[in-house]
Coordinates of C-alpha atoms in Angstrom, one line a residue:
M1 CA -6.2 -274.1 213.6
P2 CA -4.5 -276.9 211.6
V3 CA -1.6 -275.8 209.5
P4 CA -1.7 -277.2 205.9
P5 CA 1.5 -279.1 205.0
L6 CA 3.7 -277.8 202.2
P7 CA 4.3 -279.8 199.0
D8 CA 6.8 -282.6 199.8
T9 CA 10.1 -281.2 198.4
R10 CA 11.8 -284.3 199.7
A11 CA 9.7 -286.4 197.4
A12 CA 10.8 -284.3 194.5
A13 CA 14.4 -284.8 195.4
L14 CA 14.0 -288.5 195.7
Q15 CA 12.3 -288.5 192.3
A16 CA 15.3 -286.7 190.9
L17 CA 17.5 -289.5 192.2
R18 CA 15.3 -292.1 190.4
E19 CA 15.1 -290.2 187.1
T20 CA 18.6 -288.9 186.6
P21 CA 20.5 -291.5 184.6
H22 CA 24.0 -290.2 185.4
W23 CA 25.5 -287.6 187.7
D24 CA 28.7 -285.7 187.2
L25 CA 29.5 -286.0 190.9
I26 CA 28.1 -287.9 193.9
V27 CA 29.2 -286.7 197.3
I28 CA 28.9 -289.0 200.3
G29 CA 28.7 -287.1 203.5
G30 CA 26.9 -284.0 204.6
G31 CA 29.4 -282.5 206.9
A32 CA 31.5 -279.3 206.3
T33 CA 33.7 -280.8 203.6
G34 CA 31.0 -282.7 201.7
L35 CA 28.6 -279.7 201.7
G36 CA 31.3 -277.4 200.6
T37 CA 32.3 -279.7 197.8
A38 CA 28.7 -280.1 196.6
L39 CA 28.2 -276.3 196.6
D40 CA 31.4 -275.6 194.8
A41 CA 30.7 -278.2 192.1
A42 CA 27.1 -277.1 191.6
A43 CA 28.2 -273.5 191.4
R44 CA 30.6 -274.6 188.5
G45 CA 27.6 -276.1 186.7
F46 CA 28.2 -279.8 187.5
K47 CA 25.2 -282.1 188.0
V48 CA 25.6 -283.0 191.7
A49 CA 23.9 -285.3 194.3
L50 CA 24.9 -285.2 197.9
L51 CA 23.7 -288.0 200.3
E52 CA 24.0 -287.9 204.1
S53 CA 23.2 -291.0 206.1
H54 CA 21.8 -289.1 209.1
D55 CA 21.4 -285.3 209.3
F56 CA 23.7 -282.6 208.0
A57 CA 26.6 -282.0 210.4
Q58 CA 25.2 -284.6 212.8
G59 CA 28.7 -286.0 213.4
T60 CA 31.8 -284.0 213.9
S61 CA 30.7 -280.9 212.0
S62 CA 28.1 -279.8 214.7
R63 CA 30.4 -280.4 217.6
A64 CA 33.2 -277.9 217.0
T65 CA 34.4 -275.4 219.6
K66 CA 32.5 -272.8 217.5
L67 CA 35.7 -271.0 216.5
V68 CA 36.6 -269.7 213.0
H69 CA 40.3 -269.3 213.5
G70 CA 43.7 -269.2 211.8
G71 CA 45.2 -271.5 214.4
V72 CA 47.3 -269.6 216.9
R73 CA 48.9 -272.9 218.2
Y74 CA 49.8 -273.9 214.6
L75 CA 51.7 -270.6 214.4
A76 CA 53.7 -271.7 217.5
Q77 CA 54.5 -275.0 215.7
G78 CA 55.9 -273.0 212.8
N79 CA 53.1 -274.1 210.3
I80 CA 53.0 -270.7 208.6
G81 CA 51.3 -272.0 205.4
L82 CA 48.4 -273.6 207.3
V83 CA 47.9 -270.4 209.4
R84 CA 48.0 -268.1 206.4
E85 CA 45.4 -270.2 204.5
A86 CA 43.1 -270.4 207.5
L87 CA 43.3 -266.6 208.1
H88 CA 42.4 -266.1 204.5
E89 CA 39.4 -268.5 204.7
R90 CA 38.4 -267.0 208.0
A91 CA 37.8 -263.6 206.4
T92 CA 36.0 -265.3 203.5
L93 CA 33.6 -267.2 205.7
L94 CA 32.8 -264.1 207.8
A95 CA 32.0 -262.2 204.7
N96 CA 29.9 -264.9 203.1
A97 CA 27.8 -265.8 206.1
P98 CA 27.7 -262.7 208.5
H99 CA 24.6 -263.9 210.3
L100 CA 26.4 -267.2 211.3
A101 CA 30.0 -266.2 211.6
Q102 CA 31.4 -263.1 213.2
P103 CA 34.5 -261.6 214.9
L104 CA 35.1 -262.3 218.6
Q105 CA 37.6 -260.8 221.0
F106 CA 39.8 -263.2 223.0
V107 CA 41.6 -262.4 226.2
M108 CA 44.8 -264.3 227.1
P109 CA 45.7 -263.5 230.8
G110 CA 49.2 -263.4 232.1
Y111 CA 50.2 -264.7 235.5
R112 CA 53.9 -264.8 234.9
L113 CA 55.9 -261.8 233.7
W114 CA 57.3 -263.5 230.7
E115 CA 53.9 -264.6 229.3
L116 CA 52.6 -261.2 228.1
P117 CA 55.6 -260.3 225.9
F118 CA 56.1 -263.8 224.7
Y119 CA 52.5 -264.5 223.6
G120 CA 51.9 -260.9 222.6
A121 CA 54.7 -261.1 220.1
G122 CA 53.2 -264.3 218.6
L123 CA 49.8 -262.7 218.3
K124 CA 51.3 -259.6 216.7
A125 CA 52.8 -262.0 214.1
Y126 CA 49.3 -263.5 213.7
D127 CA 48.0 -260.0 212.8
L128 CA 50.8 -259.6 210.3
L129 CA 49.9 -262.9 208.6
A130 CA 46.2 -261.8 208.4
G131 CA 47.2 -258.5 206.8
R132 CA 44.3 -256.5 205.4
R133 CA 42.0 -259.4 206.3
G134 CA 42.6 -259.0 210.0
L135 CA 39.7 -258.5 212.3
G136 CA 41.3 -256.0 214.7
P137 CA 44.7 -255.3 216.3
T138 CA 46.2 -257.2 219.1
E139 CA 46.7 -255.1 222.2
F140 CA 48.1 -255.4 225.7
L141 CA 45.8 -254.9 228.6
S142 CA 46.6 -253.7 232.1
R143 CA 45.5 -255.7 235.1
T144 CA 42.5 -253.4 235.5
A145 CA 41.6 -253.6 231.8
A146 CA 41.9 -257.4 231.8
L147 CA 39.5 -257.6 234.8
A148 CA 37.1 -255.3 233.0
A149 CA 37.1 -257.5 230.0
L150 CA 36.7 -260.7 232.0
P151 CA 35.2 -259.8 235.4
N152 CA 35.4 -263.4 236.7
L153 CA 39.1 -263.7 236.0
K154 CA 41.4 -264.8 238.9
R155 CA 42.8 -261.7 240.5
N156 CA 45.6 -263.2 242.5
G157 CA 48.9 -262.9 240.6
L158 CA 47.3 -261.4 237.4
H159 CA 49.7 -259.0 235.7
G160 CA 47.6 -258.1 232.7
A161 CA 46.5 -259.8 229.4
V162 CA 46.8 -259.8 225.7
R163 CA 43.6 -259.3 223.6
Y164 CA 43.3 -260.5 220.0
F165 CA 40.6 -261.2 217.5
D166 CA 39.4 -264.4 215.9
G167 CA 36.0 -265.6 214.8
Q168 CA 33.1 -267.7 216.1
F169 CA 30.2 -269.3 214.3
D170 CA 27.2 -271.6 214.5
D171 CA 28.5 -274.7 213.0
A172 CA 25.3 -276.8 212.5
R173 CA 23.3 -273.8 211.1
L174 CA 26.2 -273.0 208.8
A175 CA 26.1 -276.6 207.5
V176 CA 22.3 -276.2 206.8
A177 CA 23.0 -272.9 205.0
L178 CA 25.6 -274.7 202.8
A179 CA 23.1 -277.5 202.0
R180 CA 20.5 -275.0 201.0
S181 CA 22.9 -272.9 199.0
A182 CA 24.0 -276.0 197.1
Q183 CA 20.3 -276.7 196.4
R184 CA 19.9 -273.1 195.2
A185 CA 22.9 -273.7 192.8
G186 CA 21.1 -276.8 191.4
A187 CA 22.4 -279.7 193.5
V188 CA 20.1 -282.5 194.8
V189 CA 20.9 -282.6 198.5
L190 CA 19.3 -285.2 200.8
N191 CA 19.8 -286.1 204.5
H192 CA 18.7 -289.4 206.0
V193 CA 19.8 -291.2 202.8
A194 CA 22.6 -293.7 203.5
V195 CA 25.1 -294.9 200.9
T196 CA 25.2 -298.7 201.5
G197 CA 27.8 -299.7 198.8
L198 CA 29.8 -298.6 195.8
V199 CA 29.0 -299.7 192.3
Q200 CA 32.1 -300.8 190.4
T201 CA 32.9 -301.7 186.8
A202 CA 36.3 -303.2 185.9
G203 CA 37.5 -302.3 189.3
K204 CA 36.5 -298.6 189.0
V205 CA 33.8 -296.9 191.1
V206 CA 31.0 -295.8 188.8
G207 CA 28.3 -295.1 191.3
V208 CA 26.7 -295.8 194.6
Q209 CA 23.9 -297.8 196.2
A210 CA 21.8 -295.9 198.6
C211 CA 18.7 -296.3 200.9
D212 CA 16.3 -293.7 202.1
A213 CA 16.0 -294.1 205.9
Q214 CA 12.7 -292.2 205.9
G215 CA 10.8 -294.2 203.3
G216 CA 12.9 -297.3 202.6
A217 CA 13.4 -296.6 198.9
V218 CA 16.6 -298.1 197.4
F219 CA 18.6 -296.4 194.7
T220 CA 21.5 -297.2 192.4
L221 CA 23.1 -294.0 191.1
A222 CA 25.6 -293.7 188.3
S223 CA 28.5 -291.3 188.3
R224 CA 32.1 -291.4 187.1
C225 CA 33.2 -289.3 190.1
V226 CA 32.4 -290.2 193.7
V227 CA 33.8 -288.3 196.6
N228 CA 34.0 -289.8 200.1
A229 CA 33.7 -286.9 202.5
T230 CA 32.5 -288.8 205.5
G231 CA 34.9 -287.4 208.1
V232 CA 35.7 -289.8 210.9
W233 CA 33.9 -292.5 208.9
V234 CA 36.0 -292.1 205.8
D235 CA 37.7 -295.5 206.2
R236 CA 34.4 -297.3 206.5
V237 CA 33.4 -296.0 203.0
R238 CA 36.8 -296.8 201.6
A239 CA 36.3 -300.4 202.8
F240 CA 33.2 -300.7 200.6
S241 CA 35.4 -301.2 197.5
A242 CA 37.2 -304.2 199.0
S243 CA 36.3 -307.5 197.4
P244 CA 35.1 -310.4 199.5
G245 CA 38.0 -311.8 201.4
Q246 CA 40.2 -308.9 200.4
A247 CA 41.7 -306.7 203.2
A248 CA 40.3 -303.2 203.6
P249 CA 42.6 -300.3 202.6
A250 CA 45.1 -299.1 205.2
P251 CA 43.3 -296.6 207.4
M252 CA 43.7 -292.9 206.8
L253 CA 42.7 -291.8 210.3
A254 CA 43.8 -291.8 213.9
P255 CA 40.7 -290.2 215.4
S256 CA 40.6 -288.3 218.7
Q257 CA 37.8 -286.7 220.7
G258 CA 37.4 -283.4 222.3
T259 CA 35.0 -282.8 225.2
H260 CA 33.1 -279.6 225.7
L261 CA 31.2 -278.4 228.8
V262 CA 28.5 -275.7 228.7
V263 CA 27.9 -273.5 231.7
G264 CA 25.9 -270.3 232.5
R265 CA 27.0 -266.9 231.3
E266 CA 27.8 -265.8 234.8
F267 CA 31.1 -267.6 234.6
L268 CA 32.3 -265.4 231.8
P269 CA 30.2 -262.2 231.6
G270 CA 31.1 -259.4 229.2
G271 CA 31.0 -261.0 225.8
Q272 CA 34.7 -261.7 225.4
A273 CA 36.4 -265.1 225.3
L274 CA 39.1 -266.6 227.5
M275 CA 42.1 -268.2 225.9
V276 CA 44.6 -270.2 228.0
P277 CA 47.6 -270.9 225.7
R278 CA 49.1 -273.7 227.8
T279 CA 47.4 -275.8 230.4
R280 CA 49.3 -278.0 232.8
D281 CA 49.6 -280.7 230.3
G282 CA 50.4 -278.4 227.3
R283 CA 46.9 -278.1 225.8
V284 CA 44.9 -275.0 224.9
L285 CA 41.8 -274.2 226.9
F286 CA 39.0 -271.9 225.7
G287 CA 36.1 -270.3 227.5
V288 CA 33.8 -269.0 224.7
P289 CA 30.6 -267.0 225.1
W290 CA 28.1 -268.6 222.7
M291 CA 24.3 -268.3 222.3
G292 CA 23.9 -266.9 225.8
K293 CA 26.0 -269.6 227.5
V294 CA 29.7 -270.4 227.8
I295 CA 31.5 -273.3 226.2
L296 CA 34.6 -274.6 228.1
G297 CA 37.0 -276.9 226.3
T298 CA 38.4 -278.8 224.8
T299 CA 40.4 -282.0 225.2
D300 CA 42.3 -284.1 222.7
T301 CA 42.1 -287.8 223.6
P302 CA 43.0 -290.5 221.1
I303 CA 40.2 -293.1 220.7
P304 CA 40.3 -296.6 219.2
A305 CA 37.0 -296.4 217.4
V306 CA 34.4 -293.8 216.5
Q307 CA 30.8 -293.8 217.7
R308 CA 27.8 -291.9 216.4
E309 CA 27.1 -290.4 219.8
P310 CA 30.5 -290.3 221.7
R311 CA 30.4 -289.5 225.4
P312 CA 32.9 -287.5 227.5
L313 CA 35.4 -289.3 229.7
H314 CA 35.4 -288.7 233.4
E315 CA 39.0 -287.6 233.4
D316 CA 38.4 -285.1 230.5
I317 CA 35.5 -283.5 232.4
E318 CA 37.7 -283.2 235.6
F319 CA 40.5 -281.7 233.5
I320 CA 38.3 -279.0 232.0
L321 CA 36.7 -278.0 235.3
G322 CA 40.1 -278.1 237.0
E323 CA 41.8 -275.9 234.5
A324 CA 38.9 -273.5 234.4
G325 CA 39.1 -273.2 238.2
R326 CA 42.8 -272.1 237.9
Y327 CA 41.7 -269.0 235.9
L328 CA 38.2 -268.1 237.0
E329 CA 37.5 -266.5 240.4
R330 CA 34.2 -268.3 240.6
A331 CA 35.0 -271.8 239.4
P332 CA 32.3 -274.0 237.7
Q333 CA 31.5 -277.2 239.4
R334 CA 30.0 -280.4 237.9
S335 CA 26.5 -279.3 239.1
D336 CA 26.9 -276.1 236.9
V337 CA 27.2 -278.1 233.7
L338 CA 24.1 -277.6 231.5
S339 CA 25.3 -279.9 228.7
A340 CA 28.4 -282.0 228.0
W341 CA 29.2 -283.1 224.5
V342 CA 32.0 -284.5 222.5
G343 CA 33.4 -283.7 219.0
L344 CA 35.4 -286.2 217.0
R345 CA 38.5 -285.1 215.1
P346 CA 39.4 -286.9 211.8
L347 CA 43.2 -286.6 212.4
V348 CA 45.2 -287.8 209.4
R349 CA 47.4 -290.8 210.3
P350 CA 51.1 -290.1 209.3
D351 CA 52.3 -292.0 206.3
A352 CA 55.5 -293.1 208.0
D353 CA 54.1 -293.9 211.4
S354 CA 50.6 -295.3 212.1
G355 CA 51.5 -296.0 215.7
S356 CA 50.1 -294.6 218.9
G357 CA 51.1 -291.5 220.7
S358 CA 49.7 -288.0 221.4
S359 CA 47.0 -287.0 219.0
Q360 CA 48.4 -283.4 219.3
K361 CA 51.3 -284.5 217.1
I362 CA 49.1 -285.9 214.3
S363 CA 48.3 -283.7 211.3
R364 CA 45.5 -281.2 211.5
E365 CA 45.8 -280.5 207.8
H366 CA 43.4 -282.2 205.3
V367 CA 44.3 -284.9 202.9
V368 CA 42.7 -285.8 199.5
R369 CA 43.5 -289.3 198.2
S370 CA 42.3 -291.1 195.1
G371 CA 42.4 -294.9 195.2
R372 CA 43.1 -297.2 192.4
D373 CA 39.4 -297.7 192.2
G374 CA 38.9 -294.0 191.4
L375 CA 37.1 -293.2 194.7
V376 CA 38.3 -289.8 195.9
S377 CA 38.5 -289.5 199.7
V378 CA 39.0 -286.4 201.8
T379 CA 39.4 -286.0 205.5
G380 CA 41.2 -284.0 208.1
G381 CA 41.2 -280.2 208.2
K382 CA 38.9 -277.9 210.1
W383 CA 35.7 -276.0 209.6
T384 CA 37.5 -272.7 208.9
T385 CA 39.1 -274.1 205.7
Y386 CA 36.1 -276.1 204.4
R387 CA 35.9 -274.0 201.3
A388 CA 39.6 -274.4 200.4
M389 CA 39.3 -278.1 201.1
A390 CA 36.4 -278.3 198.6
E391 CA 38.4 -276.6 196.0
D392 CA 41.3 -279.1 196.6
V393 CA 38.8 -282.0 196.2
L394 CA 37.5 -280.8 192.9
A395 CA 41.0 -280.1 191.6
R396 CA 41.9 -283.7 192.4
C397 CA 38.8 -284.9 190.6
M398 CA 39.7 -282.9 187.5
D399 CA 43.4 -284.0 187.7
E400 CA 42.3 -287.6 187.7
G401 CA 40.1 -287.1 184.7
L402 CA 36.9 -287.8 186.7
L403 CA 35.4 -284.4 186.0
E404 CA 36.0 -282.0 183.1
R405 CA 38.2 -279.1 184.0
R406 CA 36.3 -275.9 184.9
A407 CA 37.5 -272.7 186.5
G408 CA 37.4 -272.5 190.3
G409 CA 37.1 -269.7 192.7
V410 CA 33.4 -269.6 192.3
T411 CA 32.6 -269.7 196.0
A412 CA 35.1 -267.1 197.2
H413 CA 32.5 -264.4 197.1
L414 CA 29.3 -266.5 197.1
A415 CA 27.0 -265.3 199.8
L416 CA 25.2 -268.2 201.6
V417 CA 21.5 -268.5 202.0
G418 CA 20.3 -265.9 204.6
A419 CA 23.5 -263.8 204.5
A420 CA 22.9 -260.5 206.2
P421 CA 24.5 -258.6 209.1
G422 CA 23.3 -260.0 212.4
R423 CA 23.6 -259.6 216.2
R424 CA 26.5 -261.1 218.0
L425 CA 26.6 -264.9 218.3
S426 CA 27.5 -264.6 222.0
E427 CA 23.8 -263.5 222.5
P428 CA 21.0 -266.0 223.0
P429 CA 19.6 -267.6 219.9
G430 CA 16.8 -265.8 218.1
E431 CA 15.5 -264.4 214.9
H432 CA 18.9 -262.8 214.1
L433 CA 20.3 -266.2 213.1
Y434 CA 17.9 -266.3 210.1
G435 CA 19.5 -263.2 208.6
S436 CA 17.7 -262.0 205.5
E437 CA 15.0 -264.7 206.0
A438 CA 13.9 -263.3 209.4
D439 CA 10.7 -261.8 207.8
V440 CA 9.8 -265.3 206.4
L441 CA 10.2 -266.7 209.8
R442 CA 8.0 -264.1 211.4
S443 CA 5.3 -264.8 208.8
L444 CA 4.9 -268.4 209.9
P445 CA 2.3 -269.6 212.5
G446 CA 3.5 -269.4 216.0
A447 CA 6.1 -266.7 215.6
A448 CA 5.0 -265.2 218.9
N449 CA 4.6 -268.5 220.7
W450 CA 7.9 -269.2 222.5
L451 CA 8.5 -272.8 223.5
W452 CA 11.7 -271.8 225.3
R453 CA 13.0 -268.3 226.3
D454 CA 16.5 -267.1 227.1
G455 CA 16.6 -263.3 227.5
A456 CA 15.5 -261.7 224.3
G457 CA 15.8 -264.9 222.3
G458 CA 14.8 -268.6 222.5
L459 CA 13.0 -271.1 220.4
S460 CA 9.6 -270.4 218.9
E461 CA 7.0 -272.5 217.3
A462 CA 7.7 -270.7 214.0
M463 CA 11.3 -271.7 214.2
V464 CA 10.3 -275.4 214.4
R465 CA 8.0 -275.0 211.4
F466 CA 10.8 -273.1 209.5
A467 CA 13.2 -276.0 210.2
V468 CA 10.9 -278.5 208.6
R469 CA 9.6 -276.4 205.8
F470 CA 12.8 -274.8 204.6
E471 CA 15.8 -276.5 206.4
M472 CA 15.1 -280.2 205.7
A473 CA 14.6 -281.1 209.4
R474 CA 12.8 -284.5 209.6
T475 CA 13.1 -285.5 213.2
V476 CA 13.0 -284.1 216.8
H477 CA 16.8 -284.6 216.9
D478 CA 17.3 -282.5 213.7
V479 CA 15.3 -279.6 215.2
L480 CA 16.6 -279.5 218.8
A481 CA 20.2 -280.4 218.1
R482 CA 21.1 -278.6 214.9
R483 CA 18.4 -276.2 213.5
S484 CA 18.1 -275.0 217.1
R485 CA 21.1 -275.7 219.3
L486 CA 19.2 -276.2 222.5
L487 CA 20.5 -279.8 223.1
F488 CA 24.1 -278.3 223.2
L489 CA 23.1 -275.3 225.3
D490 CA 20.8 -276.8 227.9
A491 CA 20.1 -280.5 227.7
A492 CA 17.3 -280.4 230.3
A493 CA 15.4 -277.6 228.5
A494 CA 15.8 -279.6 225.2
Q495 CA 14.5 -282.7 226.9
A496 CA 11.4 -280.8 228.1
L497 CA 10.6 -279.8 224.5
A498 CA 10.8 -283.2 222.8
Q499 CA 7.1 -283.9 222.9
P500 CA 5.8 -280.4 221.7
V501 CA 8.5 -280.3 219.0
A502 CA 7.5 -283.8 217.9
E503 CA 3.9 -282.7 217.6
L504 CA 4.9 -279.7 215.4
V505 CA 7.1 -281.8 213.2
A506 CA 4.2 -284.2 212.7
Q507 CA 1.9 -281.4 211.7
E508 CA 4.4 -280.1 209.2
L509 CA 5.0 -283.5 207.7
D510 CA 1.3 -284.4 207.8
G511 CA 2.0 -287.6 209.7
P512 CA 1.7 -289.2 213.1
V513 CA 3.6 -288.0 216.2
R514 CA 6.7 -290.2 216.4
A515 CA 6.8 -291.5 220.0
D516 CA 10.0 -293.4 219.1
Q517 CA 11.7 -290.1 218.2
V518 CA 10.6 -288.6 221.5
A519 CA 11.9 -291.5 223.5
S520 CA 15.3 -291.7 221.7
F521 CA 15.8 -288.0 222.0
N522 CA 15.0 -288.0 225.7
A523 CA 17.5 -290.7 226.2
L524 CA 20.1 -288.7 224.3
A525 CA 19.4 -285.5 226.2
Q526 CA 19.6 -287.3 229.5
S527 CA 23.1 -288.5 228.5
Y528 CA 24.1 -284.9 227.8
R529 CA 22.9 -284.0 231.3
T530 CA 24.5 -286.9 233.1
L531 CA 28.3 -286.6 233.7
P532 CA 30.4 -289.7 234.1

């Protein structure tokens, strides 16, 4: 039976862009920081528009290692302030989105006698910094207890382990929850609308030019305050303000990329994560149970330029598999990889030294800069501190006189759309990810028609419909990569669903099946399956 389409809420949002003569704030970029800024500003009562050129979190913000953390390695570097802020924000995020962010136990094995007391002392300090916002006490595990926690752990030479708590989350779904929460607060939030230029008067940015990639409509939007929150593309937007023949502003970023490999749960059964504090080249390696699979990663490789769909390097894949093999009794092989994907990091270039070198030495903290043209740019940081970053952005906008001063702290206890206690995120995806909206999901056509199953969860027809009706999904890629995380979990399974998902999306949008979307998604999924 045909499903009648809903009223086109996107058309209403586009109409609002046409009819609003002036915005208090325009945010460019629909990743973690941009969405957090839009939500915070709208919650303070500002008139806000957010424009994302592709889909929410399609870039860096959907490719994290899925950890909500205070930064154990930053503690080792002596960056106490960064750790303290992140631990505070970790607790806030877990409270505001319990269906999408939850505590997780990490096991750090010790194969040399000095490792357990050394790292254990550091993790005890981590607990002290967390204080009452801690998620659970650090404890020392015997060899037997360590093997019970991680049954596939290498036995030879194992002395024991240290177990501590941090958090994990579903990054892309959290981004969508932020977008919808901003809408609920009164913001106009649109994906697939690209900012193509900045409008300037007397050398000051007073608006943006934009184009709807879905329908082709062109907009000129006015606002005294424009925030550039485009992550690894922040320098491209900053260059919009350069006059013809004028040099672009000095770059803020020295980007790097981190590779992640997804393998079956059999390599890390039990629901607890593996943390290797120091690999052979001094990096940190994680094995994280997530959505019924295991994420192994990550690397930290400087790159000369950013791409929309970055691909892993052969040497990074070999590094991850090799290091995993040093700690897992049954070591994953290249043939075991279900999906390989890359996250880009917007690392802030040091003011005094913009040269090369290890990206591990470049700042992980965020930076907010306002140019002479009045454009406010923010980059750096990490998902855990997105809310604090948003507060810093708005504080800068008010300090510069671009926004009137209004009290902050409005998002500290603001529950996001769908907030409700949920099952563990280490379990396969399912209705629990919808939190308080699970009943709405079950009321849609196809709730019992599973397109893909994984244990007690999977992807249903109703989930595709929900993605289009309520979560602003417009393409096959939007559904299978971010509303569902199937592309990141099992690229072959995602590839097999491109056509049926395209048909459901077409039904919901009351339009034709997009063969071009199917073809482009299949090519992308094949690249996630094919290791260099």
